Tab-separated table of C-alpha atoms in Angstrom:
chain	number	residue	atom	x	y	z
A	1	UNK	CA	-0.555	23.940	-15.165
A	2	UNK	CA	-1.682	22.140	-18.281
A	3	UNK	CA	-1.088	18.813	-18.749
A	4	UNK	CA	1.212	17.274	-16.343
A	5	UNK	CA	3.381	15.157	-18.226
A	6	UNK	CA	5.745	14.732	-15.033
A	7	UNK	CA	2.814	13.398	-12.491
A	8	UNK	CA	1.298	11.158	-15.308
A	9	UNK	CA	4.724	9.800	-15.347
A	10	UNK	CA	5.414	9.498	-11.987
A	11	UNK	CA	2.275	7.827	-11.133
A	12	UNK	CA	1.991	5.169	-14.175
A	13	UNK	CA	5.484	3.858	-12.841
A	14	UNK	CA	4.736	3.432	-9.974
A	15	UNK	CA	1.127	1.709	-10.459
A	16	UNK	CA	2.954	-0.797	-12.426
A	17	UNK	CA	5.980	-1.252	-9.876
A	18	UNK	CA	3.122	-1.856	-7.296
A	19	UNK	CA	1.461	-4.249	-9.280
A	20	UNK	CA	4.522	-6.717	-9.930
A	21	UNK	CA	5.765	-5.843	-6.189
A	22	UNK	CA	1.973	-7.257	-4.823
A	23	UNK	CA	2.357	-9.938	-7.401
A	24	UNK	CA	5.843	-11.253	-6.242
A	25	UNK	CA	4.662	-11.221	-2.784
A	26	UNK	CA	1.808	-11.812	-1.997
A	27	UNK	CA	1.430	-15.357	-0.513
A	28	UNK	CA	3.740	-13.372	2.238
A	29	UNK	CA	1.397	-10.713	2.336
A	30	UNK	CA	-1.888	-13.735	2.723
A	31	UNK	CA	0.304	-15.414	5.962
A	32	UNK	CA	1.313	-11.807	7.288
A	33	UNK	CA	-2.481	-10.928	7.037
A	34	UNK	CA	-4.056	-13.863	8.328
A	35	UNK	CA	-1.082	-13.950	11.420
A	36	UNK	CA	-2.391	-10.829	12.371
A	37	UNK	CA	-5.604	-11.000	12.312
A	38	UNK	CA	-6.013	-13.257	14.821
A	39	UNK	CA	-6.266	-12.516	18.697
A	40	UNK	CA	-5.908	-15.280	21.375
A	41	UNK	CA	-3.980	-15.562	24.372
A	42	UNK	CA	-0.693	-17.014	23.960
A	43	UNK	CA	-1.787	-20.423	24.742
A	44	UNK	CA	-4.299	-20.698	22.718
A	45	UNK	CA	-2.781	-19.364	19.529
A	46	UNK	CA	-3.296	-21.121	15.966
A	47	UNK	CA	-0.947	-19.640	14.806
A	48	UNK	CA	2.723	-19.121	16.830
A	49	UNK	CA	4.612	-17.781	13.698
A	50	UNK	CA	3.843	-16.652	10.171
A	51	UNK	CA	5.513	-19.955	9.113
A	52	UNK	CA	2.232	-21.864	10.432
A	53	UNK	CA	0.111	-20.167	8.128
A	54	UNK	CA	2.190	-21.678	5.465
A	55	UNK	CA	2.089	-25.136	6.570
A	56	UNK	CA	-1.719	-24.505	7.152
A	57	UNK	CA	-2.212	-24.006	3.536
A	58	UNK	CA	0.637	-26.906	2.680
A	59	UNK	CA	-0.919	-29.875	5.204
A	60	UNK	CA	-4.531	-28.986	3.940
A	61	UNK	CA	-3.501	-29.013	0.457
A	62	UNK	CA	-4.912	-25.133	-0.382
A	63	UNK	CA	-1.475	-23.719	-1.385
A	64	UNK	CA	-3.373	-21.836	-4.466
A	65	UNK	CA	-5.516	-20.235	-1.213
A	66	UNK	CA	-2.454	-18.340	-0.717
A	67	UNK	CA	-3.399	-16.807	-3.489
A	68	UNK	CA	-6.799	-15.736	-2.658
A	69	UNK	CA	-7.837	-12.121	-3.353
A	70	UNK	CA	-5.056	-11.616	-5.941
A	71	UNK	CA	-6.884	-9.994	-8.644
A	72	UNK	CA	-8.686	-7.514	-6.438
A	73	UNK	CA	-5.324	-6.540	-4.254
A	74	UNK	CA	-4.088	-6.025	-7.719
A	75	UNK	CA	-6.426	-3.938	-8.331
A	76	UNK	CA	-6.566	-2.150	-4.872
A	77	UNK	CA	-2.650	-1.696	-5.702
A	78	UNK	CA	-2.490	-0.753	-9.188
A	79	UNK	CA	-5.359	2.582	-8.242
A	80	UNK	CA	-4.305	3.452	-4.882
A	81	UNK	CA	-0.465	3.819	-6.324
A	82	UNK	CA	-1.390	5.284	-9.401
A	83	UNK	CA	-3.529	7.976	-7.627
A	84	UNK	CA	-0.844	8.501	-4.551
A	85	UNK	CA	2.192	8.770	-6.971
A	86	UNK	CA	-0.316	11.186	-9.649
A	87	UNK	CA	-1.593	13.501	-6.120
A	88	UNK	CA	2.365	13.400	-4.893
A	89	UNK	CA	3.669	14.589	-7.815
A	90	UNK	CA	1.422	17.050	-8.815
A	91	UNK	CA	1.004	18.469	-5.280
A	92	UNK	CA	4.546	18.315	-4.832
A	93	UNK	CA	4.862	20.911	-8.326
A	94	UNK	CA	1.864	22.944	-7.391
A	95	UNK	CA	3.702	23.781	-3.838
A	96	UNK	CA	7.097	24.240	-5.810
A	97	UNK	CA	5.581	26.541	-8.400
A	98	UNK	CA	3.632	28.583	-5.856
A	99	UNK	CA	6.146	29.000	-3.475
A	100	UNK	CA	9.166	29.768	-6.113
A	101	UNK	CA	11.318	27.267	-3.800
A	102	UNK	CA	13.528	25.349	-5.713
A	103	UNK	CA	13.099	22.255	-3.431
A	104	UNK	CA	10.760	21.195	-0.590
A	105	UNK	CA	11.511	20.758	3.380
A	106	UNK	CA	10.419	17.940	4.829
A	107	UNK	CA	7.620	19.292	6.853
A	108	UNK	CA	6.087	20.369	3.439
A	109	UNK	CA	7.127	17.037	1.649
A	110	UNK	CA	5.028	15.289	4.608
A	111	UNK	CA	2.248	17.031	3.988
A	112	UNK	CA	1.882	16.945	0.431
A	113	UNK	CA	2.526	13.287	0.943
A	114	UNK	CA	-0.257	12.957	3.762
A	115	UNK	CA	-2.857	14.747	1.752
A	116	UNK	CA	-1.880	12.368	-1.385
A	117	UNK	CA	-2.669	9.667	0.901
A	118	UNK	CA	-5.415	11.364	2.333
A	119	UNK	CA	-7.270	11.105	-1.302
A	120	UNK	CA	-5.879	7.247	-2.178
A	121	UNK	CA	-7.632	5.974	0.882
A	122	UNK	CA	-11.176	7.288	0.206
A	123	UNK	CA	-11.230	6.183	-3.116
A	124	UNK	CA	-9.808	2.770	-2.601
A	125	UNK	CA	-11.327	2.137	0.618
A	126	UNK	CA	-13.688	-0.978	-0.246
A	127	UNK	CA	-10.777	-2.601	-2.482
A	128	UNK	CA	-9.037	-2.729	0.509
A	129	UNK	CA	-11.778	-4.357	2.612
A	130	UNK	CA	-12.601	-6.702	0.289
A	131	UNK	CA	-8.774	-7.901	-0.004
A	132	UNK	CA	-8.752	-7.889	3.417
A	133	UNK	CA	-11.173	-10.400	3.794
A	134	UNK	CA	-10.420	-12.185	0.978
A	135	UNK	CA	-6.935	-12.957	2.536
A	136	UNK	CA	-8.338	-13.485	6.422
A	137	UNK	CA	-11.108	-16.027	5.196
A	138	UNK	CA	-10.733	-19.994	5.768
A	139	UNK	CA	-8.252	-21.777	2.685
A	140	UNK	CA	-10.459	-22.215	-0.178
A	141	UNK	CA	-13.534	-20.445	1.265
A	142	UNK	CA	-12.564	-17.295	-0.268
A	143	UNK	CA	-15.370	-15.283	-2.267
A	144	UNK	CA	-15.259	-12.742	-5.416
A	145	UNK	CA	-14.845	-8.912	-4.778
A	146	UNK	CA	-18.506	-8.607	-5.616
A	147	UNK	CA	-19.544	-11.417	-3.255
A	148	UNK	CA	-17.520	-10.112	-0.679
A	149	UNK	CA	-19.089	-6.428	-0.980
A	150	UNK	CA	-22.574	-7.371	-0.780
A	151	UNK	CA	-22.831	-9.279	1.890
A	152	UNK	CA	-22.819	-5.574	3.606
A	153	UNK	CA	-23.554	-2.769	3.094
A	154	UNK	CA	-21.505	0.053	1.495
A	155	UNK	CA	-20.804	1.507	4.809
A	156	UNK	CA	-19.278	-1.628	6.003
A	157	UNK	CA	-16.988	-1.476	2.992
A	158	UNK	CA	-15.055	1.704	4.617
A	159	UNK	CA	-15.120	-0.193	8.198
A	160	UNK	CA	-11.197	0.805	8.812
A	161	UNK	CA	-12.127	4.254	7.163
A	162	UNK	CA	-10.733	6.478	9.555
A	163	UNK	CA	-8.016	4.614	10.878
A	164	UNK	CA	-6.716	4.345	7.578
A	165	UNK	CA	-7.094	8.430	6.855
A	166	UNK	CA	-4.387	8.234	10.208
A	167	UNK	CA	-2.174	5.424	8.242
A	168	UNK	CA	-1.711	8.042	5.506
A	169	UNK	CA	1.339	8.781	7.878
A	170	UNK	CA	2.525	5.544	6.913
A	171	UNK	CA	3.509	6.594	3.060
A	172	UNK	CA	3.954	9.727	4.215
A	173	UNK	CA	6.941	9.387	6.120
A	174	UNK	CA	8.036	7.061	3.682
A	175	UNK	CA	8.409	8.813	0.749
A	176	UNK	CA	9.497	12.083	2.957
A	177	UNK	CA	12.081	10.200	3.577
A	178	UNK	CA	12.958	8.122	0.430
A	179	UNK	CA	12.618	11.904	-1.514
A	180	UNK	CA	14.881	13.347	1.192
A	181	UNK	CA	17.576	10.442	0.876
A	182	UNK	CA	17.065	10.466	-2.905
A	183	UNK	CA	17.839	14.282	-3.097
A	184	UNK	CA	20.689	13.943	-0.878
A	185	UNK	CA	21.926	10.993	-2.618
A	186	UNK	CA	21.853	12.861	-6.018
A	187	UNK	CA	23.075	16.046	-5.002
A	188	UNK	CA	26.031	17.021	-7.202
A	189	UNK	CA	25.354	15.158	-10.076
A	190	UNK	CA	24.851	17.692	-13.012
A	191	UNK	CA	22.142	17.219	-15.686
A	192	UNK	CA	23.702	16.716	-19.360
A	193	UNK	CA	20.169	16.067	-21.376
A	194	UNK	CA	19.780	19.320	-23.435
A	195	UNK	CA	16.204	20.471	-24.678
A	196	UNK	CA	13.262	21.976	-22.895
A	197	UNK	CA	11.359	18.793	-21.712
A	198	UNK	CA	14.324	16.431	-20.080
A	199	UNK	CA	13.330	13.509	-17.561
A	200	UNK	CA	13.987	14.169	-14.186
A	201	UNK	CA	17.288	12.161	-12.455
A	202	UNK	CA	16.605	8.555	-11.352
A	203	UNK	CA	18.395	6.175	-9.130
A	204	UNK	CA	20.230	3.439	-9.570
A	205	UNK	CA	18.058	-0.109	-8.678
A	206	UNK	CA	20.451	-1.204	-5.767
A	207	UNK	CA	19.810	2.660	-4.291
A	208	UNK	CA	16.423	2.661	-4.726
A	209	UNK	CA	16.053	-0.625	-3.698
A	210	UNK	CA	17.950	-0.005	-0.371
A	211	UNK	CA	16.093	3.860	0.101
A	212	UNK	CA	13.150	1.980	-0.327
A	213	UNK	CA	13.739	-0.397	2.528
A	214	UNK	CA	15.188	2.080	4.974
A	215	UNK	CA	12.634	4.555	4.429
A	216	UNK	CA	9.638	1.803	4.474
A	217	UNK	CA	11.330	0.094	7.803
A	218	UNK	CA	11.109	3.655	10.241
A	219	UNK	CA	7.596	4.082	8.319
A	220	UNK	CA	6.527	0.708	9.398
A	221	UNK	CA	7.987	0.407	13.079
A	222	UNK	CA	6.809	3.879	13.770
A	223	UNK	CA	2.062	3.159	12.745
A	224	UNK	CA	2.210	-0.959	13.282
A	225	UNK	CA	0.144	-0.708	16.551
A	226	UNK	CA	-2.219	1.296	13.924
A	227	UNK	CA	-1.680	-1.376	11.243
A	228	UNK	CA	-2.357	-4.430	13.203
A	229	UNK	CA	-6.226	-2.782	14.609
A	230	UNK	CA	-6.893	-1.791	11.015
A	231	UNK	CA	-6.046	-5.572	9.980
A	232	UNK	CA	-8.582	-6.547	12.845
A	233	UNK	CA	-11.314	-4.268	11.762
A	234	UNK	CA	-11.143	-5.536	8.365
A	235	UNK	CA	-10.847	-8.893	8.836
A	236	UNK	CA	-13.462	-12.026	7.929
A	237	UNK	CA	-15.205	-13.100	10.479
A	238	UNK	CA	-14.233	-16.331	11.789
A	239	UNK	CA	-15.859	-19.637	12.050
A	240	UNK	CA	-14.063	-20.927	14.644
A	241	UNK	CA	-15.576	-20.305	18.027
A	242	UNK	CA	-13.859	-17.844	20.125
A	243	UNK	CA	-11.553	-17.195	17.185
A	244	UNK	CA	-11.150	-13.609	17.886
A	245	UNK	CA	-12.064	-11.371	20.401
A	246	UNK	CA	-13.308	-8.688	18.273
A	247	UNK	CA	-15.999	-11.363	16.766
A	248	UNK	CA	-17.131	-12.567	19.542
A	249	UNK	CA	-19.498	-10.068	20.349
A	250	UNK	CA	-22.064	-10.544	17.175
A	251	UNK	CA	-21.101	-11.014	13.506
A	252	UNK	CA	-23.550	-7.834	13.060
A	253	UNK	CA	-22.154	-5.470	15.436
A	254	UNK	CA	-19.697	-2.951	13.532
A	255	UNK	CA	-15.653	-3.581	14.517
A	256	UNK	CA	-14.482	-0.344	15.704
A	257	UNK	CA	-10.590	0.985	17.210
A	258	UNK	CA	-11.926	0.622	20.440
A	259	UNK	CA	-12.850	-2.897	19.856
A	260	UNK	CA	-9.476	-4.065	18.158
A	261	UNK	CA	-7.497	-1.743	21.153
A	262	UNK	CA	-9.556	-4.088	23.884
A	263	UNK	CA	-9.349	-7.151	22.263
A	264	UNK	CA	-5.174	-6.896	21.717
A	265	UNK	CA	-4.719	-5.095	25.364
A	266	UNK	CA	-7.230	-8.039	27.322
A	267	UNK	CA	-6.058	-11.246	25.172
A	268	UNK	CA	-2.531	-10.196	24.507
A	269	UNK	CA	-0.731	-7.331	26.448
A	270	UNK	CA	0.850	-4.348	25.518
A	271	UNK	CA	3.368	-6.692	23.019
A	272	UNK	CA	0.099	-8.063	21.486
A	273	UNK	CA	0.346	-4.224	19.637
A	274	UNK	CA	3.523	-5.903	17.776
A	275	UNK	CA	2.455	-9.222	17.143
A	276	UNK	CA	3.528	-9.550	13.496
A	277	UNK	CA	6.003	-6.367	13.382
A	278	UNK	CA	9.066	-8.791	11.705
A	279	UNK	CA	6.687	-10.317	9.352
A	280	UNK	CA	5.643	-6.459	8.498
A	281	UNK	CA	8.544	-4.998	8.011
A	282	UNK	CA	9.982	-7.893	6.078
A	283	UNK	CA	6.737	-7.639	3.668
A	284	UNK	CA	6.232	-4.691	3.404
A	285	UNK	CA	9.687	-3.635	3.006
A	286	UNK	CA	10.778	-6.020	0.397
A	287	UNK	CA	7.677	-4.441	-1.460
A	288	UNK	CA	8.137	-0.492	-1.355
A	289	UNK	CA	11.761	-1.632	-1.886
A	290	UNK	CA	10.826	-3.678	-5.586
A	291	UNK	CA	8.323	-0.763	-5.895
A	292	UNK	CA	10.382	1.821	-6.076
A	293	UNK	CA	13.003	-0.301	-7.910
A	294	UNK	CA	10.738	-0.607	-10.427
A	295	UNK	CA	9.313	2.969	-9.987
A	296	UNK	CA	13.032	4.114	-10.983
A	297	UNK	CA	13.910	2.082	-13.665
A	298	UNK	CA	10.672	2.653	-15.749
A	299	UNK	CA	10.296	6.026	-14.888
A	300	UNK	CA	12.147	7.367	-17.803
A	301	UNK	CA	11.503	4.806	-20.214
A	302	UNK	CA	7.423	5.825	-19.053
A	303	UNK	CA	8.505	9.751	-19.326
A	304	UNK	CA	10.014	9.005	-23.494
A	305	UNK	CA	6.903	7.308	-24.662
A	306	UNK	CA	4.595	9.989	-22.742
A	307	UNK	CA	7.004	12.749	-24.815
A	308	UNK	CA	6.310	10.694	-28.049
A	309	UNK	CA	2.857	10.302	-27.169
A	310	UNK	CA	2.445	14.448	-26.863
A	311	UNK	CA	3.986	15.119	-29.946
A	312	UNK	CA	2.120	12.445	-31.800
A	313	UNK	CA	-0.852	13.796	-30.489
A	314	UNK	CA	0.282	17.647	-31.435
A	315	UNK	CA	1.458	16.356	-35.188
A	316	UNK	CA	-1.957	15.037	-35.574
A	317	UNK	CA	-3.759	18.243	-34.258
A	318	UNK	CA	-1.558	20.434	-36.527
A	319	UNK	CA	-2.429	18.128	-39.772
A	320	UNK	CA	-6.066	18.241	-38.895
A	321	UNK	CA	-5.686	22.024	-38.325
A	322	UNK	CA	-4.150	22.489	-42.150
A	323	UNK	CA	-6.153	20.335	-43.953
């Protein structure tokens, strides 16, 4: 296939869109995390709301602990995105070219998208861990990436591993459904760019913005029982005694599904499985939503300088060639 100018396109936009959208947001994403991390029974709950993690970090005067784990969910963001949007897009081509179908079905589009996932997760896996507990640890008792990673071992750095490998579903029925919307959306508007190598159609930012949130809102509702164990699994273990169920045990003993799935079901009841759903959706959606904003609006200013890029690159090859 050569060099795919249209994947490294696709997945340098979005990278960047991810890495403003995680910027913007993420003292909601620390209070979101934290919220749902922890596991009492309702009268014994720190925290009632995601509003009281807030005031936490306001009352003890550690509102820059919102903060905490920034630079490596930046990180985390910035890779994963790049390699999920690069995998997408080139997958996405790959099936196109070898089937001779002009677009793709959504059963196809999921699993192009699942298998793009699929490859983000393993490679990103202890980013995420270490964010993870960056976020869940006490106000101002957060450690560096490196810190956080060795005080375990490498294995412990995928705990979450292969619950995450199921959340793959997650994007994937996200961006099925964004792509659908988005070629629905933009069916019967005719190309007018002339030349071999034209940039493919984008959205307008309210449309993408609003795909973005409708497609990320069914994703979300439809794997937060999933999202909330993986949170669990992840999460720092807690000083405070009786903190959380899954901690309780022994700080050495490894967090599993069936640990998270006891804890929630014994402390919590079936609803405990949606503790934190508004304060997901509203994060989470508000971030695929600037994401793919972003995503949009760069994309073809990211596909021109690629195209100038190319030809620079060919100019100098011919010149060196001659000479």
């Amino acid at each position: 296939m050569g060099f795919d100018l249209e994947s490294v396109a696709e997945a340098t936009s979005g990278a960047i869109g991810a890495l403003v959208s995680t910027t913007i947001l993420y003292p909601l994403d620390t209070c979101k995390t934290k919220y749902q991390a922890e596991v009492r029974a309702q009268n014994q709950q720190k925290y009632r709301n995601i509003s009281d993690v807030f005031w936490e970090a306001i009352s003890t005067r550690q509102v820059l602990s919102l903060y905490q784990g920034l630079g490596t969910k930046n990180l985390q963001s910035f890779i994963s995105q790049f390699i999920y949007f690069y995998g997408y897009s080139f997958f996405k081509r790959l099936y196109l070219e070898k089937s001779g179908n002009k677009t793709m079905g959504t059963k196809a589009n999921f699993i192009v998208a699942a298998a793009a996932g699929a490859c983000t997760v393993i490679v990103t896996m202890p980013l995420d861990t270490a964010s993870s507990r960056m976020q869940t640890s006490e106000f101002g008792k957060s450690k560096g990436l490196w810190k956080t990673l060795s005080e375990g071992t490498w294995i412990e750095a995928f705990d979450g591993l292969g619950i995450s490998l199921l959340l793959t579903s997650n994007p994937s029925i996200q961006y099925t459904v964004f792509d659908q919307l988005k070629q629905k959306l933009l069916i019967g508007q005719l190309s007018k760019r002339t030349g071999t190598e034209s940039s493919p159609e984008a959205l307008s930012a309210f449309s993408a913005f609003a795909l973005g949130a409708v497609s990320k809102c069914i994703a979300s509702c439809l794997t937060y029982p999933a999202i909330r164990c993986k949170v669990m699994i992840q999460a720092a273990d807690e000083d405070e005694e009786g903190s959380n169920e899954v901690h309780e045990r022994s700080p050495k003993t490894k967090k599993t599904v069936s640990d998270a799935f006891y804890a929630i079901w014994r402390r919590e009841g079936p609803l405990g499985f949606f503790k934190g759903l508004q304060a997901q959706i509203l994060k989470t959606v508000l971030s695929s939503a600037l994401l793919l904003m972003i995503k949009e609006k760069i994309t073809k200013t990211t596909w021109v300088l690629l195209i100038a890029l190319k030809k620079f690159l060919f100019l100098k090859q011919s010149r060196l060639k001659s000479a």
